[in-house]
Amino acid sequence: MEGQSGKTMQSLPDTLSSLKGFNKYLTPSWIESVSHILKELTPTKPQKVMEEEAQNVFECDDTELDIKVAKIQDEMVSLGAQLKQKTLQKRESLNNYLDLKGSIRVFCRMRPFNHEESYSSRTMFTLDESNVFLKVAETKTKQYKFDKVFDPCSTQGDVFSEVEPVIKSAIDGYNVCIFAYGQTGSGKTYTMVRCTSSTTFPPSFRKQK
Ligand SMILES: Nc1ncnc2c1ncn2[C@@H]1O[C@H](COP(=O)(O)OP(=O)(O)OP(=O)(O)O)[C@@H](O)[C@H]1O
């Protein structure tokens, strides 16, 4: 502190001489022009009137803002109601669709024969989308009927598109169950888990949000 005041004392002569120099600008014309500027800057209206006007502007803006907010809130309520209605319609049509299809459905997927099976005397084949034929002897076949049969050329995407509505129904909160049943090596894991393309079962399932 002492050092600082010492410095100020030391620079005092310089400050005085600079003030003396400044004094020469304080001519009557300089004073006149400065007072003219000050007059220009002084508000012509009384302070109170200006404050009231400012307050009015403020209040007006608030009211407009309130109106806009209320309008947006109304729109949001109406959109929410529309969304609810659409969701209900969607659920209803989905469940109608599932009812029409049947609440319990059994699909059969035939996987391609492997090397050993190709040489086997027993062969399976399909004639249409619902029937599987199993050749049990040279002249004897057995026929099995399903809600849908996926032939050996079917893809993961084909299977997925058939169960997709059921998955959507599960996402809508309904209880559903999809399970794979079959003897070992028949292709359960492949069908339920295998990821071979963008339409495979698990990733597509995850996309249904
Ligand atoms: N649709 C298909 N296309 C091509 N290969 C398939 C198909 N389905 C199954 N496979 C092949 O057949 C073999 C057996 O399939 P997978 O392991 O899925 O049978 P699984 O029923 O799960 O057997 P496990 O009950 O012993 O676990 C695998 O090598 C698999 O890659």
Coordinates of N, CA and C and ligand atoms in Angstrom, one line a residue:
M1 N 0.8 -1.2 0.0 CA 0.0 0.0 0.0 C 0.9 1.3 0.0
E2 N 1.9 1.2 0.9 CA 2.8 2.4 1.0 C 3.5 2.6 -0.3
G3 N 3.9 1.6 -1.0 CA 4.6 1.7 -2.3 C 3.7 2.3 -3.3
Q4 N 2.4 2.0 -3.3 CA 1.5 2.5 -4.3 C 1.3 4.0 -4.1
S5 N 1.0 4.4 -2.8 CA 0.8 5.8 -2.5 C 2.1 6.6 -2.8
G6 N 3.2 6.0 -2.6 CA 4.5 6.7 -2.9 C 4.6 7.0 -4.4
K7 N 4.2 6.0 -5.2 CA 4.2 6.1 -6.7 C 3.3 7.3 -7.1
T8 N 2.0 7.3 -6.5 CA 1.0 8.3 -6.8 C 1.6 9.7 -6.5
M9 N 2.3 9.8 -5.4 CA 2.9 11.1 -5.0 C 3.9 11.5 -6.0
Q10 N 4.7 10.5 -6.5 CA 5.8 10.8 -7.4 C 5.2 11.3 -8.8
S11 N 4.1 10.7 -9.2 CA 3.5 11.1 -10.5 C 2.6 12.3 -10.4
L12 N 2.4 12.9 -9.2 CA 1.6 14.1 -9.0 C 2.0 15.3 -9.9
P13 N 3.3 15.6 -9.9 CA 3.6 16.8 -10.8 C 3.2 16.6 -12.2
D14 N 3.4 15.3 -12.8 CA 3.0 15.1 -14.2 C 1.5 15.2 -14.4
T15 N 0.8 14.7 -13.4 CA -0.7 14.8 -13.5 C -1.2 16.2 -13.5
L16 N -0.5 17.1 -12.6 CA -0.9 18.5 -12.5 C -0.6 19.2 -13.9
S17 N 0.6 18.9 -14.4 CA 0.9 19.6 -15.7 C 0.0 19.2 -16.8
S18 N -0.4 17.9 -16.8 CA -1.3 17.4 -17.9 C -2.7 18.0 -17.7
L19 N -3.2 18.2 -16.4 CA -4.4 18.9 -16.2 C -4.4 20.3 -16.7
K20 N -3.2 20.9 -16.4 CA -3.1 22.3 -16.9 C -3.2 22.4 -18.4
G21 N -2.6 21.4 -19.0 CA -2.7 21.3 -20.5 C -4.1 21.2 -21.0
F22 N -4.9 20.3 -20.3 CA -6.3 20.0 -20.6 C -7.1 21.3 -20.5
N23 N -6.7 22.1 -19.5 CA -7.4 23.4 -19.2 C -7.6 24.3 -20.4
K24 N -6.6 24.2 -21.3 CA -6.6 25.1 -22.5 C -7.8 24.8 -23.5
Y25 N -8.3 23.5 -23.4 CA -9.4 23.1 -24.2 C -10.8 23.6 -23.7
L26 N -10.8 24.0 -22.4 CA -12.1 24.4 -21.8 C -12.5 25.8 -22.3
T27 N -12.6 26.0 -23.6 CA -13.0 27.3 -24.1 C -14.5 27.4 -24.1
P28 N -15.1 28.7 -24.2 CA -16.5 28.8 -24.1 C -17.2 28.0 -25.2
S29 N -16.6 27.9 -26.4 CA -17.3 27.2 -27.5 C -17.4 25.7 -27.2
W30 N -16.3 25.1 -26.5 CA -16.3 23.7 -26.2 C -17.4 23.4 -25.1
I31 N -17.5 24.4 -24.2 CA -18.5 24.2 -23.1 C -19.9 24.2 -23.7
E32 N -20.1 25.1 -24.7 CA -21.4 25.3 -25.3 C -21.8 24.0 -26.1
S33 N -20.8 23.4 -26.8 CA -21.1 22.2 -27.6 C -21.4 21.0 -26.6
V34 N -20.7 20.9 -25.5 CA -20.9 19.8 -24.6 C -22.3 20.0 -24.0
S35 N -22.7 21.2 -23.6 CA -24.0 21.4 -23.0 C -25.1 21.1 -24.0
H36 N -24.8 21.4 -25.3 CA -25.8 21.1 -26.3 C -26.0 19.6 -26.5
I37 N -24.9 18.8 -26.4 CA -25.0 17.3 -26.5 C -25.8 16.8 -25.3
L38 N -25.5 17.3 -24.1 CA -26.2 16.9 -22.9 C -27.7 17.1 -23.0
K39 N -28.0 18.3 -23.6 CA -29.4 18.7 -23.8 C -30.1 17.7 -24.7
E40 N -29.4 17.3 -25.8 CA -29.9 16.3 -26.7 C -30.2 15.0 -26.1
L41 N -29.3 14.6 -25.2 CA -29.4 13.3 -24.5 C -30.5 13.3 -23.5
T42 N -30.8 14.4 -22.9 CA -31.8 14.5 -21.8 C -33.2 14.1 -22.4
P43 N -33.9 13.2 -21.7 CA -35.2 12.9 -22.2 C -36.2 14.0 -22.2
T44 N -37.0 14.2 -23.3 CA -37.9 15.3 -23.3 C -39.2 14.9 -22.5
K45 N -39.5 13.6 -22.4 CA -40.6 13.2 -21.5 C -40.2 13.1 -20.1
P46 N -41.1 13.3 -19.2 CA -40.7 13.1 -17.8 C -40.4 11.6 -17.5
Q47 N -39.5 11.4 -16.6 CA -39.1 10.0 -16.3 C -40.2 9.1 -16.0
K48 N -41.2 9.6 -15.2 CA -42.3 8.7 -14.8 C -43.1 8.2 -16.0
V49 N -43.3 9.2 -17.0 CA -44.1 8.8 -18.2 C -43.3 7.7 -19.0
M50 N -42.0 7.9 -19.1 CA -41.2 6.9 -19.8 C -41.2 5.6 -19.1
E51 N -41.2 5.6 -17.8 CA -41.2 4.3 -17.1 C -42.5 3.6 -17.3
E52 N -43.6 4.4 -17.3 CA -45.0 3.8 -17.5 C -45.1 3.2 -18.9
E53 N -44.5 3.9 -19.9 CA -44.5 3.4 -21.3 C -43.8 2.1 -21.4
A54 N -42.6 2.1 -20.8 CA -41.8 0.9 -20.8 C -42.5 -0.3 -20.2
Q55 N -43.2 0.0 -19.1 CA -43.9 -1.0 -18.4 C -45.0 -1.6 -19.3
N56 N -45.7 -0.7 -20.0 CA -46.8 -1.1 -20.9 C -46.2 -2.0 -22.0
V57 N -45.1 -1.7 -22.6 CA -44.5 -2.5 -23.6 C -44.2 -3.9 -23.0
F58 N -43.6 -3.9 -21.8 CA -43.3 -5.1 -21.2 C -44.5 -6.0 -21.0
E59 N -45.6 -5.3 -20.5 CA -46.8 -6.1 -20.2 C -47.4 -6.6 -21.5
C60 N -47.4 -5.8 -22.5 CA -47.9 -6.2 -23.8 C -47.2 -7.4 -24.3
D61 N -45.9 -7.4 -24.2 CA -45.1 -8.6 -24.7 C -45.4 -9.8 -23.9
D62 N -45.6 -9.7 -22.6 CA -45.9 -10.8 -21.7 C -47.2 -11.4 -22.1
T63 N -48.2 -10.5 -22.4 CA -49.5 -11.0 -22.8 C -49.5 -11.8 -24.1
E64 N -48.8 -11.3 -25.1 CA -48.6 -12.0 -26.4 C -48.0 -13.3 -26.2
L65 N -46.9 -13.3 -25.3 CA -46.2 -14.6 -25.0 C -47.1 -15.6 -24.4
D66 N -47.9 -15.1 -23.4 CA -48.9 -16.0 -22.7 C -49.8 -16.6 -23.7
I67 N -50.3 -15.7 -24.7 CA -51.3 -16.2 -25.7 C -50.6 -17.3 -26.5
K68 N -49.4 -17.1 -26.9 CA -48.7 -18.1 -27.8 C -48.5 -19.4 -27.0
V69 N -48.0 -19.2 -25.7 CA -47.8 -20.4 -24.9 C -49.1 -21.2 -24.7
A70 N -50.2 -20.5 -24.5 CA -51.5 -21.2 -24.3 C -51.9 -21.9 -25.6
K71 N -51.6 -21.2 -26.7 CA -52.0 -21.8 -28.0 C -51.2 -23.1 -28.3
I72 N -49.9 -23.0 -28.0 CA -49.0 -24.2 -28.1 C -49.5 -25.4 -27.2
Q73 N -49.8 -25.0 -26.0 CA -50.3 -26.0 -25.0 C -51.6 -26.7 -25.5
D74 N -52.5 -25.8 -26.1 CA -53.7 -26.4 -26.6 C -53.4 -27.4 -27.7
E75 N -52.5 -26.9 -28.6 CA -52.2 -27.8 -29.8 C -51.6 -29.1 -29.3
M76 N -50.7 -29.0 -28.2 CA -50.1 -30.2 -27.7 C -51.1 -31.2 -27.1
V77 N -52.1 -30.6 -26.4 CA -53.2 -31.4 -25.8 C -54.0 -32.1 -27.0
S78 N -54.3 -31.3 -28.0 CA -55.0 -31.9 -29.1 C -54.2 -33.0 -29.8
L79 N -52.9 -32.7 -30.1 CA -52.1 -33.7 -30.7 C -52.0 -35.0 -29.9
G80 N -51.8 -34.8 -28.5 CA -51.8 -35.9 -27.6 C -53.0 -36.8 -27.7
A81 N -54.2 -36.1 -27.8 CA -55.4 -36.9 -27.9 C -55.5 -37.6 -29.2
Q82 N -55.0 -36.9 -30.3 CA -55.0 -37.6 -31.6 C -54.1 -38.8 -31.6
L83 N -53.0 -38.7 -31.0 CA -52.0 -39.8 -30.9 C -52.6 -41.0 -30.2
K84 N -53.3 -40.6 -29.1 CA -53.9 -41.7 -28.2 C -54.9 -42.5 -29.1
Q85 N -55.7 -41.7 -29.8 CA -56.7 -42.3 -30.6 C -56.1 -43.2 -31.7
K86 N -55.1 -42.7 -32.4 CA -54.4 -43.4 -33.4 C -53.8 -44.7 -32.9
T87 N -53.2 -44.6 -31.7 CA -52.6 -45.8 -31.1 C -53.6 -46.8 -30.8
L88 N -54.8 -46.4 -30.3 CA -55.9 -47.3 -30.0 C -56.4 -48.0 -31.2
Q89 N -56.5 -47.2 -32.3 CA -57.0 -47.7 -33.6 C -56.0 -48.8 -34.1
K90 N -54.7 -48.4 -34.0 CA -53.6 -49.3 -34.4 C -53.7 -50.6 -33.7
R91 N -53.8 -50.5 -32.3 CA -53.9 -51.7 -31.5 C -55.1 -52.6 -31.9
E92 N -56.2 -51.9 -32.1 CA -57.4 -52.6 -32.4 C -57.3 -53.3 -33.7
S93 N -56.8 -52.6 -34.8 CA -56.7 -53.3 -36.1 C -55.6 -54.4 -36.0
L94 N -54.6 -54.2 -35.2 CA -53.5 -55.2 -35.1 C -54.1 -56.5 -34.4
N95 N -54.9 -56.3 -33.4 CA -55.5 -57.4 -32.7 C -56.6 -58.1 -33.5
N96 N -57.3 -57.3 -34.3 CA -58.3 -57.9 -35.3 C -57.5 -58.8 -36.2
Y97 N -56.4 -58.3 -36.7 CA -55.6 -59.0 -37.7 C -55.1 -60.3 -37.0
L98 N -54.6 -60.2 -35.8 CA -54.1 -61.4 -35.1 C -55.2 -62.4 -34.8
D99 N -56.4 -61.9 -34.5 CA -57.6 -62.7 -34.3 C -57.9 -63.5 -35.6
L100 N -57.9 -62.8 -36.7 CA -58.2 -63.4 -38.0 C -57.2 -64.5 -38.3
K101 N -56.0 -64.1 -38.0 CA -54.9 -65.1 -38.3 C -54.9 -66.3 -37.4
G102 N -55.5 -66.1 -36.2 CA -55.5 -67.1 -35.2 C -54.5 -66.8 -34.0
S103 N -55.0 -67.0 -32.8 CA -54.2 -66.6 -31.7 C -53.0 -67.6 -31.4
I104 N -53.2 -68.8 -31.9 CA -52.1 -69.8 -31.8 C -51.8 -70.2 -33.2
R105 N -50.6 -70.0 -33.6 CA -50.2 -70.5 -35.0 C -49.0 -71.3 -34.9
V106 N -49.0 -72.3 -35.8 CA -47.8 -73.1 -35.8 C -47.2 -73.0 -37.2
F107 N -45.9 -72.7 -37.2 CA -45.2 -72.6 -38.5 C -44.2 -73.7 -38.6
C108 N -43.9 -74.1 -39.8 CA -42.8 -75.1 -39.9 C -41.8 -74.5 -40.9
R109 N -40.5 -74.6 -40.4 CA -39.5 -74.1 -41.3 C -38.6 -75.3 -41.6
M110 N -38.4 -75.5 -42.9 CA -37.6 -76.6 -43.3 C -36.2 -76.0 -43.6
R111 N -35.2 -76.5 -42.9 CA -33.9 -76.0 -43.3 C -33.3 -76.9 -44.4
P112 N -32.3 -76.3 -45.2 CA -31.8 -77.1 -46.3 C -31.1 -78.4 -45.8
F113 N -31.2 -79.4 -46.6 CA -30.5 -80.6 -46.2 C -29.0 -80.5 -46.1
N114 N -28.4 -81.1 -45.1 CA -27.0 -81.1 -45.1 C -26.4 -82.3 -46.0
H115 N -25.1 -82.4 -46.1 CA -24.5 -83.4 -47.0 C -25.0 -84.8 -46.7
E116 N -25.0 -85.2 -45.4 CA -25.5 -86.5 -45.1 C -26.9 -86.7 -45.4
E117 N -27.8 -85.8 -45.1 CA -29.2 -85.9 -45.3 C -29.5 -86.0 -46.8
S118 N -28.8 -85.4 -47.6 CA -29.0 -85.4 -49.1 C -29.0 -86.9 -49.6
Y119 N -28.2 -87.7 -48.9 CA -28.1 -89.1 -49.4 C -29.1 -90.0 -48.7
S120 N -29.8 -89.4 -47.8 CA -30.7 -90.2 -47.0 C -31.9 -90.7 -47.9
S121 N -32.5 -91.8 -47.5 CA -33.7 -92.2 -48.3 C -34.9 -91.4 -48.0
R122 N -35.0 -90.9 -46.8 CA -36.1 -90.1 -46.4 C -36.0 -88.7 -46.9
T123 N -37.0 -88.2 -47.5 CA -36.9 -86.8 -48.0 C -38.2 -86.0 -47.6
M124 N -38.1 -84.7 -47.4 CA -39.2 -83.9 -47.1 C -39.4 -82.9 -48.2
F125 N -40.6 -82.6 -48.5 CA -40.9 -81.6 -49.5 C -42.2 -80.8 -49.3
T126 N -42.3 -79.7 -49.9 CA -43.6 -79.0 -49.8 C -44.2 -78.8 -51.1
L127 N -45.6 -78.8 -51.1 CA -46.3 -78.5 -52.4 C -46.9 -77.1 -52.4
D128 N -47.2 -76.7 -51.2 CA -47.8 -75.3 -51.0 C -47.3 -74.7 -49.7
E129 N -48.0 -73.6 -49.3 CA -47.5 -72.8 -48.2 C -48.0 -73.4 -46.8
S130 N -48.8 -74.5 -46.9 CA -49.3 -75.0 -45.6 C -49.0 -76.5 -45.4
N131 N -48.6 -77.2 -46.4 CA -48.4 -78.7 -46.2 C -46.9 -79.1 -46.4
V132 N -46.6 -80.0 -45.5 CA -45.2 -80.6 -45.7 C -45.4 -82.1 -45.9
F133 N -44.7 -82.7 -46.8 CA -44.8 -84.1 -47.1 C -43.5 -84.8 -46.8
L134 N -43.6 -85.8 -46.1 CA -42.4 -86.6 -45.7 C -42.5 -88.0 -46.4
K135 N -41.5 -88.2 -47.1 CA -41.4 -89.5 -47.8 C -40.8 -90.5 -46.9
V136 N -41.7 -91.4 -46.4 CA -41.2 -92.4 -45.4 C -40.8 -93.7 -46.1
A137 N -41.3 -94.0 -47.2 CA -40.9 -95.2 -48.0 C -41.0 -94.8 -49.5
E138 N -40.6 -95.7 -50.3 CA -40.6 -95.5 -51.7 C -42.0 -95.1 -52.3
T139 N -43.0 -95.7 -51.7 CA -44.4 -95.4 -52.2 C -45.3 -94.8 -51.1
K140 N -44.7 -94.4 -50.0 CA -45.5 -93.9 -48.9 C -45.0 -92.5 -48.4
T141 N -46.0 -91.6 -48.3 CA -45.6 -90.3 -47.8 C -46.6 -89.9 -46.6
K142 N -46.1 -89.1 -45.8 CA -46.9 -88.6 -44.7 C -47.1 -87.1 -44.9
Q143 N -48.3 -86.6 -44.6 CA -48.6 -85.2 -44.8 C -48.8 -84.5 -43.5
Y144 N -48.2 -83.3 -43.3 CA -48.4 -82.5 -42.1 C -48.9 -81.1 -42.5
K145 N -49.9 -80.7 -41.8 CA -50.5 -79.4 -42.1 C -50.1 -78.3 -41.1
F146 N -49.7 -77.2 -41.5 CA -49.3 -76.1 -40.6 C -50.0 -74.8 -41.0
D147 N -49.9 -73.8 -40.2 CA -50.5 -72.5 -40.6 C -49.6 -71.9 -41.7
K148 N -48.4 -72.1 -41.6 CA -47.5 -71.7 -42.7 C -46.3 -72.5 -42.7
V149 N -45.8 -72.8 -43.9 CA -44.6 -73.6 -44.1 C -43.5 -72.7 -44.8
F150 N -42.4 -72.7 -44.2 CA -41.2 -72.0 -44.9 C -40.3 -73.0 -45.5
D151 N -40.2 -72.9 -46.8 CA -39.4 -73.9 -47.5 C -37.9 -73.7 -47.3
P152 N -37.0 -74.6 -47.7 CA -35.6 -74.5 -47.4 C -35.0 -73.2 -48.0
C153 N -35.6 -72.6 -49.0 CA -35.1 -71.3 -49.6 C -35.5 -70.1 -48.8
S154 N -36.4 -70.3 -47.8 CA -36.9 -69.1 -47.1 C -35.7 -68.4 -46.3
T155 N -35.9 -67.1 -46.1 CA -34.9 -66.3 -45.5 C -35.3 -65.9 -44.1
Q156 N -34.4 -65.4 -43.3 CA -34.7 -64.9 -42.0 C -35.8 -63.8 -42.1
G157 N -35.7 -63.0 -43.1 CA -36.7 -61.9 -43.4 C -38.1 -62.4 -43.6
D158 N -38.2 -63.6 -44.3 CA -39.5 -64.2 -44.5 C -40.2 -64.6 -43.2
V159 N -39.4 -65.2 -42.4 CA -39.9 -65.6 -41.1 C -40.2 -64.4 -40.2
F160 N -39.4 -63.4 -40.3 CA -39.6 -62.3 -39.4 C -40.9 -61.5 -39.8
S161 N -41.1 -61.4 -41.2 CA -42.3 -60.6 -41.6 C -43.6 -61.3 -41.1
E162 N -43.5 -62.6 -40.9 CA -44.7 -63.4 -40.5 C -45.0 -63.1 -39.0
V163 N -43.9 -63.0 -38.2 CA -44.2 -62.8 -36.8 C -44.1 -61.4 -36.3
E164 N -43.8 -60.5 -37.3 CA -43.7 -59.0 -36.9 C -44.9 -58.5 -36.2
P165 N -46.2 -58.7 -36.7 CA -47.3 -58.2 -36.0 C -47.4 -58.6 -34.5
V166 N -47.0 -59.9 -34.3 CA -47.0 -60.4 -32.9 C -46.0 -59.6 -32.1
I167 N -44.9 -59.3 -32.6 CA -43.8 -58.6 -31.9 C -44.4 -57.1 -31.6
K168 N -45.0 -56.5 -32.6 CA -45.6 -55.2 -32.4 C -46.6 -55.2 -31.3
S169 N -47.4 -56.3 -31.3 CA -48.4 -56.5 -30.2 C -47.8 -56.5 -28.9
A170 N -46.6 -57.2 -28.8 CA -45.9 -57.3 -27.5 C -45.4 -56.0 -27.1
I171 N -45.0 -55.2 -28.0 CA -44.5 -53.8 -27.7 C -45.7 -52.9 -27.2
D172 N -46.9 -53.2 -27.8 CA -48.0 -52.5 -27.3 C -48.5 -52.9 -25.9
G173 N -47.9 -53.9 -25.4 CA -48.2 -54.3 -24.0 C -49.0 -55.6 -23.9
Y174 N -49.2 -56.3 -25.0 CA -49.9 -57.6 -24.9 C -49.0 -58.7 -24.6
N175 N -49.5 -59.8 -24.0 CA -48.7 -60.9 -23.7 C -48.6 -61.8 -25.0
V176 N -47.4 -62.1 -25.4 CA -47.2 -63.0 -26.6 C -46.1 -63.9 -26.3
C177 N -46.1 -65.0 -27.0 CA -45.0 -66.0 -26.8 C -44.6 -66.6 -28.2
I178 N -43.4 -66.5 -28.5 CA -42.9 -67.1 -29.7 C -41.8 -68.1 -29.3
F179 N -42.0 -69.4 -29.6 CA -40.9 -70.3 -29.3 C -40.6 -71.3 -30.4
A180 N -39.4 -71.8 -30.4 CA -39.0 -72.7 -31.5 C -38.9 -74.1 -30.9
Y181 N -39.5 -75.0 -31.6 CA -39.5 -76.4 -31.1 C -39.1 -77.3 -32.2
G182 N -38.3 -78.3 -31.8 CA -37.8 -79.3 -32.9 C -36.7 -80.1 -32.3
Q183 N -36.4 -81.1 -33.1 CA -35.3 -82.0 -32.6 C -33.9 -81.3 -32.8
T184 N -32.9 -81.8 -32.1 CA -31.6 -81.2 -32.2 C -31.1 -81.1 -33.6
G185 N -30.6 -79.9 -34.0 CA -30.0 -79.7 -35.3 C -31.1 -79.3 -36.3
S186 N -32.3 -79.1 -35.9 CA -33.3 -78.8 -36.9 C -33.4 -77.3 -37.3
G187 N -32.7 -76.4 -36.6 CA -32.6 -75.0 -37.0 C -33.2 -74.0 -36.1
K188 N -33.5 -74.4 -34.9 CA -34.2 -73.5 -33.9 C -33.3 -72.2 -33.7
T189 N -32.0 -72.5 -33.3 CA -31.1 -71.4 -33.0 C -30.9 -70.5 -34.2
Y190 N -30.7 -71.2 -35.3 CA -30.5 -70.4 -36.6 C -31.7 -69.4 -36.8
T191 N -32.9 -69.9 -36.7 CA -34.1 -69.1 -37.0 C -34.3 -68.0 -35.9
M192 N -34.0 -68.3 -34.7 CA -34.3 -67.3 -33.6 C -33.2 -66.3 -33.4
V193 N -32.0 -66.7 -33.7 CA -30.8 -65.9 -33.3 C -30.0 -65.4 -34.5
R194 N -29.9 -66.2 -35.5 CA -28.9 -66.0 -36.6 C -29.1 -64.6 -37.2
C195 N -28.0 -63.9 -37.3 CA -27.9 -62.6 -38.0 C -27.2 -62.7 -39.3
T196 N -28.0 -62.8 -40.4 CA -27.3 -63.0 -41.7 C -27.5 -61.8 -42.6
S197 N -28.5 -61.0 -42.3 CA -28.8 -59.8 -43.1 C -29.5 -58.7 -42.3
S198 N -29.8 -57.6 -42.9 CA -30.5 -56.6 -42.2 C -31.9 -57.0 -41.7
T199 N -32.4 -58.0 -42.3 CA -33.8 -58.4 -41.9 C -33.8 -59.6 -41.0
T200 N -32.7 -59.9 -40.3 CA -32.7 -61.1 -39.4 C -33.5 -60.8 -38.2
F201 N -33.8 -61.9 -37.5 CA -34.8 -61.8 -36.5 C -34.5 -60.9 -35.3
P202 N -33.4 -61.1 -34.6 CA -33.2 -60.2 -33.5 C -33.0 -58.7 -33.8
P203 N -32.2 -58.3 -34.8 CA -32.0 -56.9 -35.0 C -33.3 -56.3 -35.4
S204 N -34.1 -57.0 -36.2 CA -35.4 -56.4 -36.6 C -36.3 -56.3 -35.4
F205 N -36.2 -57.2 -34.6 CA -37.0 -57.2 -33.3 C -36.7 -55.9 -32.6
R206 N -35.4 -55.7 -32.5 CA -34.9 -54.5 -31.7 C -35.4 -53.2 -32.3
K207 N -35.5 -53.2 -33.6 CA -35.9 -52.0 -34.3 C -37.4 -51.6 -34.1
Q208 N -38.2 -52.6 -33.6 CA -39.6 -52.3 -33.4 C -39.8 -51.6 -32.1
K209 N -39.8 -50.3 -32.2 CA -40.0 -49.5 -30.9 C -41.3 -48.7 -31.0
Ligands
LIG1 N1 -32.5 -72.2 -42.6 C1 -31.3 -72.6 -42.6 N2 -30.4 -72.4 -43.6 C2 -29.2 -72.8 -43.6 N3 -28.6 -73.5 -42.6 C3 -29.4 -73.7 -41.5 C4 -30.8 -73.3 -41.5 N4 -31.3 -73.7 -40.3 C5 -30.3 -74.4 -39.7 N5 -29.2 -74.4 -40.4 C6 -27.9 -75.0 -40.0 O1 -28.2 -76.3 -39.4 C7 -27.4 -76.5 -38.3 C8 -28.2 -76.7 -37.1 O2 -29.0 -75.6 -36.8 P1 -29.2 -75.1 -35.3 O3 -28.0 -75.1 -34.5 O4 -29.9 -73.8 -35.4 O5 -30.2 -76.2 -34.8 P2 -30.9 -76.2 -33.3 O6 -32.2 -76.7 -33.6 O7 -30.7 -75.0 -32.6 O8 -30.0 -77.4 -32.6 P3 -29.9 -77.7 -31.1 O9 -31.2 -78.1 -30.6 O10 -28.9 -78.9 -31.1 O11 -29.4 -76.5 -30.4 C9 -26.5 -75.3 -38.1 O12 -25.2 -75.6 -38.8 C10 -27.2 -74.2 -38.9 O13 -26.3 -73.3 -39.5

